[in-house]
Coordinates of C-alpha atoms in Angstrom, one line a residue:
X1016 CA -117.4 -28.6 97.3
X1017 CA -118.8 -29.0 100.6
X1018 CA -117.2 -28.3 104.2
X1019 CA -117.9 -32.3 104.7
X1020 CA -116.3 -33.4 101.6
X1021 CA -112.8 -31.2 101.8
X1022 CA -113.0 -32.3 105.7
X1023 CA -113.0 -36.0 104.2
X1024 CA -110.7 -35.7 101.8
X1025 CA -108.5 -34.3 103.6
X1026 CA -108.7 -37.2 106.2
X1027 CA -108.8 -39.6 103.9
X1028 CA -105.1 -38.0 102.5
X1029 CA -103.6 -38.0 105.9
X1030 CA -105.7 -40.0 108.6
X1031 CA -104.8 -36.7 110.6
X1032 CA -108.3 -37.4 113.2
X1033 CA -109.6 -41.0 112.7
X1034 CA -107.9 -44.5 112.0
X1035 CA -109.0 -45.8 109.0
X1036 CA -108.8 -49.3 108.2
X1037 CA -108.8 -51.4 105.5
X1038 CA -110.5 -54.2 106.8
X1039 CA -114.2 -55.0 107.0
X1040 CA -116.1 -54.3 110.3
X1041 CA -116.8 -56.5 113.1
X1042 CA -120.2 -55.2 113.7
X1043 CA -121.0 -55.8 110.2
X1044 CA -119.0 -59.0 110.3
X1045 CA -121.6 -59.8 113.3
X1046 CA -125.0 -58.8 111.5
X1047 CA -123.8 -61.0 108.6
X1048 CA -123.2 -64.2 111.0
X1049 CA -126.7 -63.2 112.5
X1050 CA -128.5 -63.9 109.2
X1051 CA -126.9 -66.7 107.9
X1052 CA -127.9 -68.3 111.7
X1053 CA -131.1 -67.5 111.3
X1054 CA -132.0 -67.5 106.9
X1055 CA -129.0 -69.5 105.9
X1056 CA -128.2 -67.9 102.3
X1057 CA -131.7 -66.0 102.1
X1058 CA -130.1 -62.6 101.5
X1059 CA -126.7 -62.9 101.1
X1060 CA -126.1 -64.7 97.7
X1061 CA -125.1 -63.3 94.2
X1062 CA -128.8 -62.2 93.6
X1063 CA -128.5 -59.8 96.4
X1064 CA -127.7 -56.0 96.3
X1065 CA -126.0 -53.9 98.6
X1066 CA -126.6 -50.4 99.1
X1067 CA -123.7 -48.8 101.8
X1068 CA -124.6 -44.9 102.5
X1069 CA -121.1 -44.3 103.5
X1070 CA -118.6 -46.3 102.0
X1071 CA -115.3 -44.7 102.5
X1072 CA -112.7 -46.9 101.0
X1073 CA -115.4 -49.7 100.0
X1074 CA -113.8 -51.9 102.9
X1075 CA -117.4 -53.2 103.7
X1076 CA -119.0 -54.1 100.3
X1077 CA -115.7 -55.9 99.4
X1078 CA -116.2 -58.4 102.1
X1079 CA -120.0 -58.9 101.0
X1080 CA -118.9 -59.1 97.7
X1081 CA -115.6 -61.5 98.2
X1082 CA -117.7 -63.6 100.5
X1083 CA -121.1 -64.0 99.1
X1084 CA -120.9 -62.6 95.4
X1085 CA -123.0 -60.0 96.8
X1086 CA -123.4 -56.7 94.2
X1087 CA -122.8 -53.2 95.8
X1088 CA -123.0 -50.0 95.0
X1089 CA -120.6 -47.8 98.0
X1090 CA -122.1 -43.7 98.5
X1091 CA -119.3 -41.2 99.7
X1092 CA -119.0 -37.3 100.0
X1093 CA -115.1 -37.8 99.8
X1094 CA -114.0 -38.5 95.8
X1095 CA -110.8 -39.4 97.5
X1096 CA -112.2 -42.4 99.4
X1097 CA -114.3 -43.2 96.2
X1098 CA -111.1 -43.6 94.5
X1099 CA -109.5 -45.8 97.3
X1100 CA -112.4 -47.8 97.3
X1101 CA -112.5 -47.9 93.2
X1102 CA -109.2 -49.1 93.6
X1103 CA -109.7 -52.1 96.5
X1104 CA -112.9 -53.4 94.2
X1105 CA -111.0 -54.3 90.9
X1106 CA -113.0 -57.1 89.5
X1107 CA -115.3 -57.4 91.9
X1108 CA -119.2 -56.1 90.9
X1109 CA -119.4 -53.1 93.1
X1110 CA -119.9 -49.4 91.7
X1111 CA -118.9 -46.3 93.9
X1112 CA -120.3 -42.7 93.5
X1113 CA -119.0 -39.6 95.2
X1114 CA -122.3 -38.1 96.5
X1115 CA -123.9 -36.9 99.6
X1116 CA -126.5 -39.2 101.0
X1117 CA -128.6 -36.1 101.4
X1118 CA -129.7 -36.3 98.0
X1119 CA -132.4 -38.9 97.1
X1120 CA -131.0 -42.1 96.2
X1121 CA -129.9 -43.0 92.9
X1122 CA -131.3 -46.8 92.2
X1123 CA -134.9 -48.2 91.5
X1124 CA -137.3 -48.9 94.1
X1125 CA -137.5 -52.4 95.9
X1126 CA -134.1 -52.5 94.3
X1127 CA -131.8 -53.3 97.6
X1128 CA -131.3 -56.3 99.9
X1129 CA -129.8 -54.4 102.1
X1130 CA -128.5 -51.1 103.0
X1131 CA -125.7 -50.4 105.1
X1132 CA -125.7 -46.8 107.1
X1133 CA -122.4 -47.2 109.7
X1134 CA -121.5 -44.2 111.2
X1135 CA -122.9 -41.6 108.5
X1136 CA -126.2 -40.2 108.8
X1137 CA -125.1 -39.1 112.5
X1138 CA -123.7 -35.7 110.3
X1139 CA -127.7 -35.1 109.1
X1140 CA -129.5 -32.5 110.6
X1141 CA -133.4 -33.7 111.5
X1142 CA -135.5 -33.3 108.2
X1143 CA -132.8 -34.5 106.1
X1144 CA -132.7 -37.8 108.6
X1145 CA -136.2 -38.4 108.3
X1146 CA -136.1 -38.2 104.3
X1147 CA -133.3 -40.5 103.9
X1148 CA -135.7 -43.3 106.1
X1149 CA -138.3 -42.6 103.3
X1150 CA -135.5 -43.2 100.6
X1151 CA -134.0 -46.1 102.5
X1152 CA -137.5 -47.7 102.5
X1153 CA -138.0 -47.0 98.8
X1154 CA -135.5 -48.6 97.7
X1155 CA -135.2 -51.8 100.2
X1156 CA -136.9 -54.9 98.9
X1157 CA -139.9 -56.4 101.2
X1158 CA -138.2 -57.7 103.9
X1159 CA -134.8 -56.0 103.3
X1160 CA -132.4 -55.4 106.3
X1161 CA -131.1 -52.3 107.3
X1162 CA -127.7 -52.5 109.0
X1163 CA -127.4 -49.0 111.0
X1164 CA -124.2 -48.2 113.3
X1165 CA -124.2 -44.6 115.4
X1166 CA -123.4 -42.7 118.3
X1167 CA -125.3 -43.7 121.5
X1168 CA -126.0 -41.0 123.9
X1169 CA -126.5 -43.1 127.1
X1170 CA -124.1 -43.6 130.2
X1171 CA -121.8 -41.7 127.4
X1172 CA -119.8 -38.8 129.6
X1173 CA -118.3 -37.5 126.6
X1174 CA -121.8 -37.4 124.4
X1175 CA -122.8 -35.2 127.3
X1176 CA -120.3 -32.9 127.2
X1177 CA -120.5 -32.7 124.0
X1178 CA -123.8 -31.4 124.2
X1179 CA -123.4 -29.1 126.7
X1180 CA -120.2 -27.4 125.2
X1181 CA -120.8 -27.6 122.0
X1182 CA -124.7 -27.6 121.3
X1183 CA -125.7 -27.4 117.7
X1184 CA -129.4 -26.2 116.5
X1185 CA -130.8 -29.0 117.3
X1186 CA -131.8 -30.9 120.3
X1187 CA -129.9 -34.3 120.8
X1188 CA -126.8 -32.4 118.3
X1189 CA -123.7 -30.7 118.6
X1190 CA -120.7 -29.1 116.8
X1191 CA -117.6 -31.2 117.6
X1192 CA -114.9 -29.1 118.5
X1193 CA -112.1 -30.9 116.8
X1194 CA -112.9 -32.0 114.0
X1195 CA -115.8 -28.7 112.9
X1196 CA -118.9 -31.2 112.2
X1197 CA -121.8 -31.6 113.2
X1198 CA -123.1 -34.9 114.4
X1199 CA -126.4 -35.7 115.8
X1200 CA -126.2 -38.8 119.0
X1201 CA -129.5 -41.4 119.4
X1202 CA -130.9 -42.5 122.5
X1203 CA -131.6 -46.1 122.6
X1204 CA -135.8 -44.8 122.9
X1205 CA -135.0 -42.3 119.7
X1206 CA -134.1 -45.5 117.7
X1207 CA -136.9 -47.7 118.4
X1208 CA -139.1 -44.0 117.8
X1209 CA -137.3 -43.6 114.8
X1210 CA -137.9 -46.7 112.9
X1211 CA -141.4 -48.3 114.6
X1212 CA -143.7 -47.6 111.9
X1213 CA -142.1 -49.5 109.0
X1214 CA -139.3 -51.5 109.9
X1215 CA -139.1 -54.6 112.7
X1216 CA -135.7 -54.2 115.1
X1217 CA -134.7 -57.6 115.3
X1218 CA -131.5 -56.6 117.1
X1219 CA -130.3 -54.1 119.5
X1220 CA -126.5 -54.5 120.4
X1221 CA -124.4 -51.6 122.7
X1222 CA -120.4 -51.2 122.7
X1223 CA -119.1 -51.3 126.7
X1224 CA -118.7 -48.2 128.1
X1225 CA -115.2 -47.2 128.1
X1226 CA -113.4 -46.4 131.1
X1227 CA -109.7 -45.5 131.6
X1228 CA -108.8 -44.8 135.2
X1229 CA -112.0 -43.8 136.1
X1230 CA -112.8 -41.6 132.8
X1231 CA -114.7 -41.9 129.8
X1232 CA -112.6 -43.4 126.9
X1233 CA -113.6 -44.0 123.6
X1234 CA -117.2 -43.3 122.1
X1235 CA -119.8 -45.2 122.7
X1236 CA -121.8 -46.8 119.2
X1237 CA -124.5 -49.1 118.8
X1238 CA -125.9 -51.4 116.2
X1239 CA -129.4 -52.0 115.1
X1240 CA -130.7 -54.8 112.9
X1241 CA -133.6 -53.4 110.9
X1242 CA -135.9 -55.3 108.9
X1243 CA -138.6 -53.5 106.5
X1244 CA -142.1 -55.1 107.0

């Protein structure tokens, strides 16, 4: 077992480092109101398949699913959070593996609606980033959205700190002191880099910077709406 997965476990045992809630997320709870603005039902109906690279305790496919019939199929290093999430999905038609999303993807190509990657590929190192893109694109239908949640780097004090203290081997990464991982942090520029050549960024949404008495609170994230061409 990896250092990631007993990390997870563990957390997902005792919520020692991070809150963990059972309810769906806003930002997702945002893309989805963006698409039914602007395609009504178009991908969001019980034809479509949802593929979440990070599932945890399946909190985010049970809302697709609950709300639009939507089929998922929930990724996670921790078996712990795959049985959580096992557990909050009784009759509902999601599937859950325990796996690292470092390994090619295990459904068809053109297979997926759309995939969900919320605060997870961040622990990837550079090549192993770049081939999940190729696998995300295999498997996303034409047209099929992308929903992708990370660190942002800018006007973040703490991201810079971070980097300074703690670099990792790679530019733009560190080792965070706390909790042992490492986690890679995207400039706004890196994302449209990134993902140019084969998907279109609809949408491009950052959290406030976060400011108690004059220093840096909580992390800042973004969201990016991602549409394959």
């Amino acid at each position: 077992m990896s250092i990631n997965s007993e990390f997870w476990n563990k957390e997902y045992k005792t919520s020692e480092h991070l809150a963990l809630s059972t309810d769906s997320s806003d930002d997702l709870e945002k893309f989805v109101r963006y698409l039914e603005r602007h395609f009504k039902r178009e991908y969001l109906n019980t034809h479509a398949k949802a593929l979440d690279l990070g599932c945890g305790n399946g909190r985010n496919l049970v809302y697709l699913a609950q709300n639009f019939g939507i089929q998922g199929l929930g990724y996670d290093i921790s078996d712990v959070a795959i049985e959580h999430a096992r557990s909050a999905s009784k009759d509902l038609p999601i599937a859950y593996e325990a796996r690292s999303i470092a390994e090619p993807l295990s459904v068809g190509d053109e297979s997926q609606t759309i995939v969900l990657d919320m605060m997870t590929s961040h622990f990837l190192k550079k090549a192993e980033r770049e081939a999940l893109r190729e696998e995300i694109l295999r498997v996303l239908r034409p047209g099929g959205w992308l929903f992708f949640k990370s660190f942002l780097f800018d006007e973040d004090l703490h991201a810079k700190r971070l980097l300074k203290e703690h670099p990792a081997d790679e530019e733009g990464a560190y080792i965070h002191p706390a909790l042992g991982v490492y986690e890679y942090v995207w400039t706004e520029d890196a994302v449209h880099e990134f993902f140019k050549e084969r998907f279109e960024m609809h949408k491009f949404t950052k959290s406030h910077r976060h400011m108690i008495k004059g220093r840096p609170g909580k992390r800042r994230t973004f969201s990016a709406y991602l549409q394959k061409f």
